[in-house]
mmCIF file of N, CA and C in Angstrom:
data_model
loop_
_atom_site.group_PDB
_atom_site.id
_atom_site.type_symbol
_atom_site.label_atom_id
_atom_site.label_comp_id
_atom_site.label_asym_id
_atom_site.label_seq_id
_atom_site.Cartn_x
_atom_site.Cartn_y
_atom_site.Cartn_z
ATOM 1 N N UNK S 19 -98.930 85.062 63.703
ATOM 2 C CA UNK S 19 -99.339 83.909 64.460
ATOM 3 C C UNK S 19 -100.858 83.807 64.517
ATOM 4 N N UNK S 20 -101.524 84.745 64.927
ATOM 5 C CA UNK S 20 -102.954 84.845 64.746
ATOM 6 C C UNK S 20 -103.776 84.094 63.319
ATOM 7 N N UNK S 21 -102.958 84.991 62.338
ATOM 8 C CA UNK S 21 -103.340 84.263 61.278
ATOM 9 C C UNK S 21 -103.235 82.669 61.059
ATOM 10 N N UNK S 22 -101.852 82.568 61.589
ATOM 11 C CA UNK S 22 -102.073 80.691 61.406
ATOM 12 C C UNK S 22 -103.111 80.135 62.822
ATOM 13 N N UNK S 23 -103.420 80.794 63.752
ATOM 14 C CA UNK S 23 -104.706 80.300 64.253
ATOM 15 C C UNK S 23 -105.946 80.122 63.587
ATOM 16 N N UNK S 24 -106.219 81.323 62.834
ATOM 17 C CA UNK S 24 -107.274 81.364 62.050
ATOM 18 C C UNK S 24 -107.640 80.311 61.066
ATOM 19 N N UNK S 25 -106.451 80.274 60.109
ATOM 20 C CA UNK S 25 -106.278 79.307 59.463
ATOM 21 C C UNK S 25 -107.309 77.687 59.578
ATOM 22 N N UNK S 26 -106.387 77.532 60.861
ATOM 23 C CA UNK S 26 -106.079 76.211 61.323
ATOM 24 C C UNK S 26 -107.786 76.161 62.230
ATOM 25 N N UNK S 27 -107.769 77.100 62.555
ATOM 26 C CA UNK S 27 -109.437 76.911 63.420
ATOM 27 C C UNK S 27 -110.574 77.146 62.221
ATOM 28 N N UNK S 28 -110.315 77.312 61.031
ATOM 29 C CA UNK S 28 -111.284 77.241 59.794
ATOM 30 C C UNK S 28 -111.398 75.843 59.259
ATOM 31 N N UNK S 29 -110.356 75.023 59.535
ATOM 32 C CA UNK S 29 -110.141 73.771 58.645
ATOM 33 C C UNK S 29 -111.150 72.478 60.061
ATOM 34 N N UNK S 30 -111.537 73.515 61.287
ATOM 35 C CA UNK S 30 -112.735 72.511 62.092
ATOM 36 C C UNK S 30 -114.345 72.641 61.664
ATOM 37 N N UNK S 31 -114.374 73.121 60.510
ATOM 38 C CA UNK S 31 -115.844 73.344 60.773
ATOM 39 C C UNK S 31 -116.990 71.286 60.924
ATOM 40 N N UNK S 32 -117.695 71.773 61.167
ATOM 41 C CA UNK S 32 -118.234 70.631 61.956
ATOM 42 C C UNK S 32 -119.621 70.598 61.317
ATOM 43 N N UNK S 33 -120.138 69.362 60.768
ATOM 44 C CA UNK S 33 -121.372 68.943 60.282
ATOM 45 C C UNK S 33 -122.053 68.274 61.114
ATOM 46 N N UNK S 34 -123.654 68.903 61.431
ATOM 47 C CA UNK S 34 -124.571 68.046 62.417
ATOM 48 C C UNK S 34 -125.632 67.624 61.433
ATOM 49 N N UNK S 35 -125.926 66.159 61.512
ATOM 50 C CA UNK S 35 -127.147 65.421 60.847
ATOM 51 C C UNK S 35 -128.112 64.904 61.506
ATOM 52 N N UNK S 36 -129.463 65.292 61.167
ATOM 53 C CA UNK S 36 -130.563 64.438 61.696
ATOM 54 C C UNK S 36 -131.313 63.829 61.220
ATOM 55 N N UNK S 37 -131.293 62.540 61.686
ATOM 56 C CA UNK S 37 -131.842 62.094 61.000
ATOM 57 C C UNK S 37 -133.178 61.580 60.941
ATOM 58 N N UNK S 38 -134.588 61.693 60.851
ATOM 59 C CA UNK S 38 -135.455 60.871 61.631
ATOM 60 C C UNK S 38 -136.354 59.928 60.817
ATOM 61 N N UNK S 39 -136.022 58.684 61.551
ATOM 62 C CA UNK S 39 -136.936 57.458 60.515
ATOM 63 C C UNK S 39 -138.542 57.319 61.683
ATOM 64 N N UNK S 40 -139.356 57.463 61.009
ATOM 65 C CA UNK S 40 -140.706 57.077 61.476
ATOM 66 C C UNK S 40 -141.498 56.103 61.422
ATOM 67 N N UNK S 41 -141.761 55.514 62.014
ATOM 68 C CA UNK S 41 -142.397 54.162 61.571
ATOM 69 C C UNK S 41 -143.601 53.873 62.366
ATOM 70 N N UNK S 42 -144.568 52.590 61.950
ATOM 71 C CA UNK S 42 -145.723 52.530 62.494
ATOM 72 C C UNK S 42 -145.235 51.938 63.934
ATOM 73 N N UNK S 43 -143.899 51.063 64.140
ATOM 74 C CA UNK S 43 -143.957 50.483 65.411
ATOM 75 C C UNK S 43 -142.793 51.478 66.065
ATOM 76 N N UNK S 44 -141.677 51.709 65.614
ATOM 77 C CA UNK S 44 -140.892 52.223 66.408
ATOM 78 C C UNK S 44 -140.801 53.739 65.515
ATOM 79 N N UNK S 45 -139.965 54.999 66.807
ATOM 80 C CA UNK S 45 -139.557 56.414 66.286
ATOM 81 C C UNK S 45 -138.331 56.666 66.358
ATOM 82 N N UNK S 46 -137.472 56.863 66.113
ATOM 83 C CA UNK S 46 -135.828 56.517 66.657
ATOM 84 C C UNK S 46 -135.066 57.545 65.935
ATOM 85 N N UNK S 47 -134.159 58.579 66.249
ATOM 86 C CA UNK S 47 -133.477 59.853 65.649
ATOM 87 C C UNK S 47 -131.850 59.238 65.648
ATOM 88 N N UNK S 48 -131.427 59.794 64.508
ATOM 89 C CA UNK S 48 -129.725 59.319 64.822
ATOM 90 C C UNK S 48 -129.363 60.991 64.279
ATOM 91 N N UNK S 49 -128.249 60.832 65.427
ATOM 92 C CA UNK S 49 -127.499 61.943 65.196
ATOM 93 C C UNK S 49 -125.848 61.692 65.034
ATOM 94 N N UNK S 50 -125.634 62.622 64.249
ATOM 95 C CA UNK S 50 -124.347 62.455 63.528
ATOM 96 C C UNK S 50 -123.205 63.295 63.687
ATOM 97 N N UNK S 51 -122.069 63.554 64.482
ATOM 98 C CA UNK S 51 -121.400 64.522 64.123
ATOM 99 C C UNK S 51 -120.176 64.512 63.414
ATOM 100 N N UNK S 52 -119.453 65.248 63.033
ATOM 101 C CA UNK S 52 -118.215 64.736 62.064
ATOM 102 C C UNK S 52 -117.466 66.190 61.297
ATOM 103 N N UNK S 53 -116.393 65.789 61.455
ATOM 104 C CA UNK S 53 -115.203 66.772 61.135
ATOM 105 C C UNK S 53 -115.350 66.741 59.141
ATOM 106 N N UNK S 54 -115.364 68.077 59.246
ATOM 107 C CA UNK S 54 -115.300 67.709 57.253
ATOM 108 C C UNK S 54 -113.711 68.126 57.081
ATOM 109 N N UNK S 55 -112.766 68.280 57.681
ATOM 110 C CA UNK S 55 -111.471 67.942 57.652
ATOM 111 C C UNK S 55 -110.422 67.838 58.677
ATOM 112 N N UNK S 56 -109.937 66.775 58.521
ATOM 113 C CA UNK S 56 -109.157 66.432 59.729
ATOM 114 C C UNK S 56 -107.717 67.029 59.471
ATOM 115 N N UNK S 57 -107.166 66.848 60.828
ATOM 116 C CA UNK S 57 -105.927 67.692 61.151
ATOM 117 C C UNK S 57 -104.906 66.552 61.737
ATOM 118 N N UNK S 58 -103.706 65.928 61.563
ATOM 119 C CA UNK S 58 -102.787 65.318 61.595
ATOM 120 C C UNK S 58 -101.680 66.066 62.401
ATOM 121 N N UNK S 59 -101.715 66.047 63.947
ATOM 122 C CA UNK S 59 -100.557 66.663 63.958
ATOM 123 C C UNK S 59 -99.202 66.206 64.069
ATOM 124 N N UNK S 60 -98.019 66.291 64.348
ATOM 125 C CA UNK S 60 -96.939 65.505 64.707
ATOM 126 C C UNK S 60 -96.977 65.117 66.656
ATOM 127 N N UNK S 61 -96.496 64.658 67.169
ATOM 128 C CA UNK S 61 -96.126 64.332 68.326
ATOM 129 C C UNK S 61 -94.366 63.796 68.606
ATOM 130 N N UNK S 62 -93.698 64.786 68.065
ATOM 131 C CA UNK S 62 -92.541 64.609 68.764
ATOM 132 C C UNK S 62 -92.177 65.136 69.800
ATOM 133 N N UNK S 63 -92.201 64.766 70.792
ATOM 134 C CA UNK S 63 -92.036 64.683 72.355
ATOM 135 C C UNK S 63 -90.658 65.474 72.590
ATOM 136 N N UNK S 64 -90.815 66.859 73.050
ATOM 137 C CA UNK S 64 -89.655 67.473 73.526
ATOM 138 C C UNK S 64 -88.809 67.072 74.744
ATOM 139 N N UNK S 65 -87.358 66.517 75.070
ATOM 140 C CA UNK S 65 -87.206 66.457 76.655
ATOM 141 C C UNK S 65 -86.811 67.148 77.350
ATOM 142 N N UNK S 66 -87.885 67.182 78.535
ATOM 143 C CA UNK S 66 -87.808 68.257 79.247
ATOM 144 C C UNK S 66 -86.229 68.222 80.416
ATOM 145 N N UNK S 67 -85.634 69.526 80.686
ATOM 146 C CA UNK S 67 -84.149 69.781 80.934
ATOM 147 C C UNK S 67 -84.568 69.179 82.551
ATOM 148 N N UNK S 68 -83.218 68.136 82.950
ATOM 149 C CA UNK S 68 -83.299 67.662 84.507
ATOM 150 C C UNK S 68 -82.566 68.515 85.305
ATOM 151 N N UNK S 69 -83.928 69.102 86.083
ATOM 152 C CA UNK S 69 -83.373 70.328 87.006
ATOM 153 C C UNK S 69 -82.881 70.050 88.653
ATOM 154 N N UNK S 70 -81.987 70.013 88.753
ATOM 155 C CA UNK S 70 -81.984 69.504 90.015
ATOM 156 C C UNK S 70 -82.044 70.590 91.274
ATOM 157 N N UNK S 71 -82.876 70.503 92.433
ATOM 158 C CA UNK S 71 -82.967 71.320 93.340
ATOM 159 C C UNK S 71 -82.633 70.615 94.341
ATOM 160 N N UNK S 72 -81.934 71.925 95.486
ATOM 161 C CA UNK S 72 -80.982 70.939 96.530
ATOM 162 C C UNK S 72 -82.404 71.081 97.965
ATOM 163 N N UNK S 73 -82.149 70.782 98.744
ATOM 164 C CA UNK S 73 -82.903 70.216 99.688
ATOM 165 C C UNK S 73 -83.027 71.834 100.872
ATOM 166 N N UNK S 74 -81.872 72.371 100.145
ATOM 167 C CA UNK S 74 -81.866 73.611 100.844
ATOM 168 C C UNK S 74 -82.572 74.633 100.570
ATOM 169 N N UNK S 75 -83.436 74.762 99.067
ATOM 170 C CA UNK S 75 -83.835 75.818 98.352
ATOM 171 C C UNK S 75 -85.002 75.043 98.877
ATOM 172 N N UNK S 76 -85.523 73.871 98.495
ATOM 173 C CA UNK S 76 -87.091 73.705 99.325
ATOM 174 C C UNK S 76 -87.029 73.925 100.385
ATOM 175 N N UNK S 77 -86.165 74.000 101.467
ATOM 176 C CA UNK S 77 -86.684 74.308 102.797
ATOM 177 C C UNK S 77 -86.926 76.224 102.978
ATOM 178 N N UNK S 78 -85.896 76.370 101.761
ATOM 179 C CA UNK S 78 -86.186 78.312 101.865
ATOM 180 C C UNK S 78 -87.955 78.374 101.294
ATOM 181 N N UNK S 79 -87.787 78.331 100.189
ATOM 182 C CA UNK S 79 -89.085 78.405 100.017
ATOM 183 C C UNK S 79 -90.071 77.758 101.270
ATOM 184 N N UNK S 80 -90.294 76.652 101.097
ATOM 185 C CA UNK S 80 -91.527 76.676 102.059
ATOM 186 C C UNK S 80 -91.413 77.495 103.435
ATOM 187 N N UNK S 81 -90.073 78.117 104.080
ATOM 188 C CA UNK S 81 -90.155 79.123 105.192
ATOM 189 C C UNK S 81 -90.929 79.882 104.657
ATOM 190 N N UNK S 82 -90.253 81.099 102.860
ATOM 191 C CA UNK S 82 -90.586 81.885 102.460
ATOM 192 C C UNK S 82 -92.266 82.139 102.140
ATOM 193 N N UNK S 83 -93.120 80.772 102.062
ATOM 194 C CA UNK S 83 -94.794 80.929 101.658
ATOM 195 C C UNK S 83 -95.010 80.540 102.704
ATOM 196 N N UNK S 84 -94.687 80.605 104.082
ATOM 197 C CA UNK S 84 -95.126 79.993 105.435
ATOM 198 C C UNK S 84 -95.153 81.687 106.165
ATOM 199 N N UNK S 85 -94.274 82.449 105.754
ATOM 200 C CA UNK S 85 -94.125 83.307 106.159
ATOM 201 C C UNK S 85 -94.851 84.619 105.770
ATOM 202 N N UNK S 86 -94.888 84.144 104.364
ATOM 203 C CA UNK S 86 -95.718 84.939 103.805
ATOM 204 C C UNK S 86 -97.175 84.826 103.951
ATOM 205 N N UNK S 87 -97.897 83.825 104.035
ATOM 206 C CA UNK S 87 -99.042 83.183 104.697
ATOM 207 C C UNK S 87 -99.450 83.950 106.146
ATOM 208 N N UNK S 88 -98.687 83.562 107.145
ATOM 209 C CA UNK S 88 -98.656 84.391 108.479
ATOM 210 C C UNK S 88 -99.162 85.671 108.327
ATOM 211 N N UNK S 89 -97.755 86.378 107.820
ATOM 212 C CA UNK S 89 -97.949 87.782 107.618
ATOM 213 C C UNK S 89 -99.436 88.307 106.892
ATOM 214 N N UNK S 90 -99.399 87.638 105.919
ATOM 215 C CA UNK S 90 -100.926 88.531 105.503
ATOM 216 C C UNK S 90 -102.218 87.971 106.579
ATOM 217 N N UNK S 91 -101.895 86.704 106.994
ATOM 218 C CA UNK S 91 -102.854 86.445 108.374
ATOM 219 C C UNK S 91 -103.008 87.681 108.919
ATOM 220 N N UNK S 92 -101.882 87.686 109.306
ATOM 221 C CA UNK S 92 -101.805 88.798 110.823
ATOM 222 C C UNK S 92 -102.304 90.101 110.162
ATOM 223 N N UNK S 93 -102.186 90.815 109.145
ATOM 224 C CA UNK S 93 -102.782 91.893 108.424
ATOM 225 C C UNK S 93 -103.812 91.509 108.672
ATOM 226 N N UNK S 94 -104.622 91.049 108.100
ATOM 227 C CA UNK S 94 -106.035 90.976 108.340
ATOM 228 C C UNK S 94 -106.786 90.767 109.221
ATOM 229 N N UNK S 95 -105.647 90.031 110.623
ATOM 230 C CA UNK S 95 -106.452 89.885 111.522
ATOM 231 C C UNK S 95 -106.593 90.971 112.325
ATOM 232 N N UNK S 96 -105.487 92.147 111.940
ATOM 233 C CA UNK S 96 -105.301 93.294 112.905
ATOM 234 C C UNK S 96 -106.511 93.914 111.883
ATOM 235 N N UNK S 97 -106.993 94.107 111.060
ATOM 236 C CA UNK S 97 -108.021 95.199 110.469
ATOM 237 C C UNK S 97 -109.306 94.318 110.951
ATOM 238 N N UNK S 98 -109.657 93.435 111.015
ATOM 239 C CA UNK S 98 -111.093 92.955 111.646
ATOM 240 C C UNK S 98 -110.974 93.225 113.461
ATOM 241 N N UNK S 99 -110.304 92.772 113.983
ATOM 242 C CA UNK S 99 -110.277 92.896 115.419
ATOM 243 C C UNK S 99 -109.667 94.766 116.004
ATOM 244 N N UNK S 100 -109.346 95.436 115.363
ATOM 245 C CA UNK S 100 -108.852 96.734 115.549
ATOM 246 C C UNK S 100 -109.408 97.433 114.995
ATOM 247 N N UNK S 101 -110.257 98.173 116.166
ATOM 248 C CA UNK S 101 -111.978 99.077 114.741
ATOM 249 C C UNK S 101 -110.796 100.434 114.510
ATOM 250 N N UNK S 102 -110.129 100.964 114.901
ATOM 251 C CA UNK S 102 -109.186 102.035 114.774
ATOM 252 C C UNK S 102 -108.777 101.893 113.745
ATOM 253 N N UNK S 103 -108.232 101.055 113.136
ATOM 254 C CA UNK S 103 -107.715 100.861 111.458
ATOM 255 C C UNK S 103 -108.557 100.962 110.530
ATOM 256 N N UNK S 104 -109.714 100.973 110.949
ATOM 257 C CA UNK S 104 -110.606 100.912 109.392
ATOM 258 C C UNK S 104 -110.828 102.424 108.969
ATOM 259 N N UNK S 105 -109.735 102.549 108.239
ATOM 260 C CA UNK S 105 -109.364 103.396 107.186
ATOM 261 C C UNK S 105 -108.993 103.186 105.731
ATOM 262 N N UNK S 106 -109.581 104.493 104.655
ATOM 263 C CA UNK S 106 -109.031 103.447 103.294
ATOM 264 C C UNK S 106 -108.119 103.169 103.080
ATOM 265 N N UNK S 107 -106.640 103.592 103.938
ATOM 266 C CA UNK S 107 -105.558 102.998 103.334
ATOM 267 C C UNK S 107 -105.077 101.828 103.896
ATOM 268 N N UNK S 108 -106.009 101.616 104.436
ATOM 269 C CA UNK S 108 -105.816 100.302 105.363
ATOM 270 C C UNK S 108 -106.737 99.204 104.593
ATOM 271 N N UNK S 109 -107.893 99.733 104.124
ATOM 272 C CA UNK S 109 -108.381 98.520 103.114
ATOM 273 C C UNK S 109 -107.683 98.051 101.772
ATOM 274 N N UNK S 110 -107.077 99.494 101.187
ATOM 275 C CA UNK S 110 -106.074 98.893 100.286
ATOM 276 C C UNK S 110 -105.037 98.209 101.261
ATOM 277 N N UNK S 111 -104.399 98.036 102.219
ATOM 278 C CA UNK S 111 -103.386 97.112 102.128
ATOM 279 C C UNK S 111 -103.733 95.866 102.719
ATOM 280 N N UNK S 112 -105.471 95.931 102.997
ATOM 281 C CA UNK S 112 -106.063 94.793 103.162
ATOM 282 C C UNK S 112 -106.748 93.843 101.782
ATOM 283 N N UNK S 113 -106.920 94.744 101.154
ATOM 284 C CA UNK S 113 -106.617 94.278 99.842
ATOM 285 C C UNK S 113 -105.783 93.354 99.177
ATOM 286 N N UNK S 114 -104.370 93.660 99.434
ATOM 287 C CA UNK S 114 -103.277 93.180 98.918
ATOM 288 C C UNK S 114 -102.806 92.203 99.389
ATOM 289 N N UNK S 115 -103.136 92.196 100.899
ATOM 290 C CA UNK S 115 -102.824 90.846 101.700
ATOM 291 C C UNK S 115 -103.660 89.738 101.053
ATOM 292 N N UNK S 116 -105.234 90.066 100.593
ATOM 293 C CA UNK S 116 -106.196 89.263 100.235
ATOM 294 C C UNK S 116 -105.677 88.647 99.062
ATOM 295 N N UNK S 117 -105.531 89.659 98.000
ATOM 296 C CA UNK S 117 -104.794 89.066 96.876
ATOM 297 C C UNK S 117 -103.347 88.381 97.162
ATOM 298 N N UNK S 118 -102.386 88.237 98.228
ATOM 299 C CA UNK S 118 -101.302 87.619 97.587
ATOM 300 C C UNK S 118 -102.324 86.684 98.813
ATOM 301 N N UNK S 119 -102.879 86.212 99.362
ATOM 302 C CA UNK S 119 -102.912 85.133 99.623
ATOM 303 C C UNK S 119 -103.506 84.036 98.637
ATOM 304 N N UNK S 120 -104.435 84.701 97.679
ATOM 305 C CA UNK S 120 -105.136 84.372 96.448
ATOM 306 C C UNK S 120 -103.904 83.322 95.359
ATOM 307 N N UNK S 121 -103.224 84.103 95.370
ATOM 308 C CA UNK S 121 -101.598 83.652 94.697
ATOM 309 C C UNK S 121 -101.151 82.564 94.901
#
């Protein structure tokens, strides 16, 4: 697969022209850019499968990232307001709260 990247990213190389006309009244540059071979691809449009979700699985989920939200709240809020916790194994799992909220 790599190789047909390669390929296919060799057939962009790209020509820049400058050009500059000088003259006694005007100075004016044209620049040029341009593909020295073009690429044709197809566009046949895959259709995508109709998934149907019931009204019950969105309400789990959004409990499930509402909850999950909270919870790493509350982690973090117990390691800033509770000087007793600041320990390293408490920054790693302050860590982790940080990252899945990142998610």
């Amino acid at each position: 697969m790599s190789g047909n990247i390669l390929n296919s990213a060799t057939q962009f190389i790209r020509t820049y022209n400058v050009t500059r006309i000088i003259d006694e009244s005007t100075s004016t540059t044209t620049h040029s850019l341009s593909l020295i071979k073009q690429i044709t691809m197809s566009t046949n449009k895959i259709p995508l499968p109709h998934i149907d979700i019931s009204p019950a699985a969105c309400i789990a989920f959004v409990i499930l990232i509402l909850a999950t939200v909270g919870g790493n709240t509350l982690v973090l809020s117990a390691l800033f307001l509770d000087k007793r916790l600041h320990m390293p194994s408490f920054y790693l799992i302050a860590n982790m709260a940080i990252a899945d909220l990142l998610l």
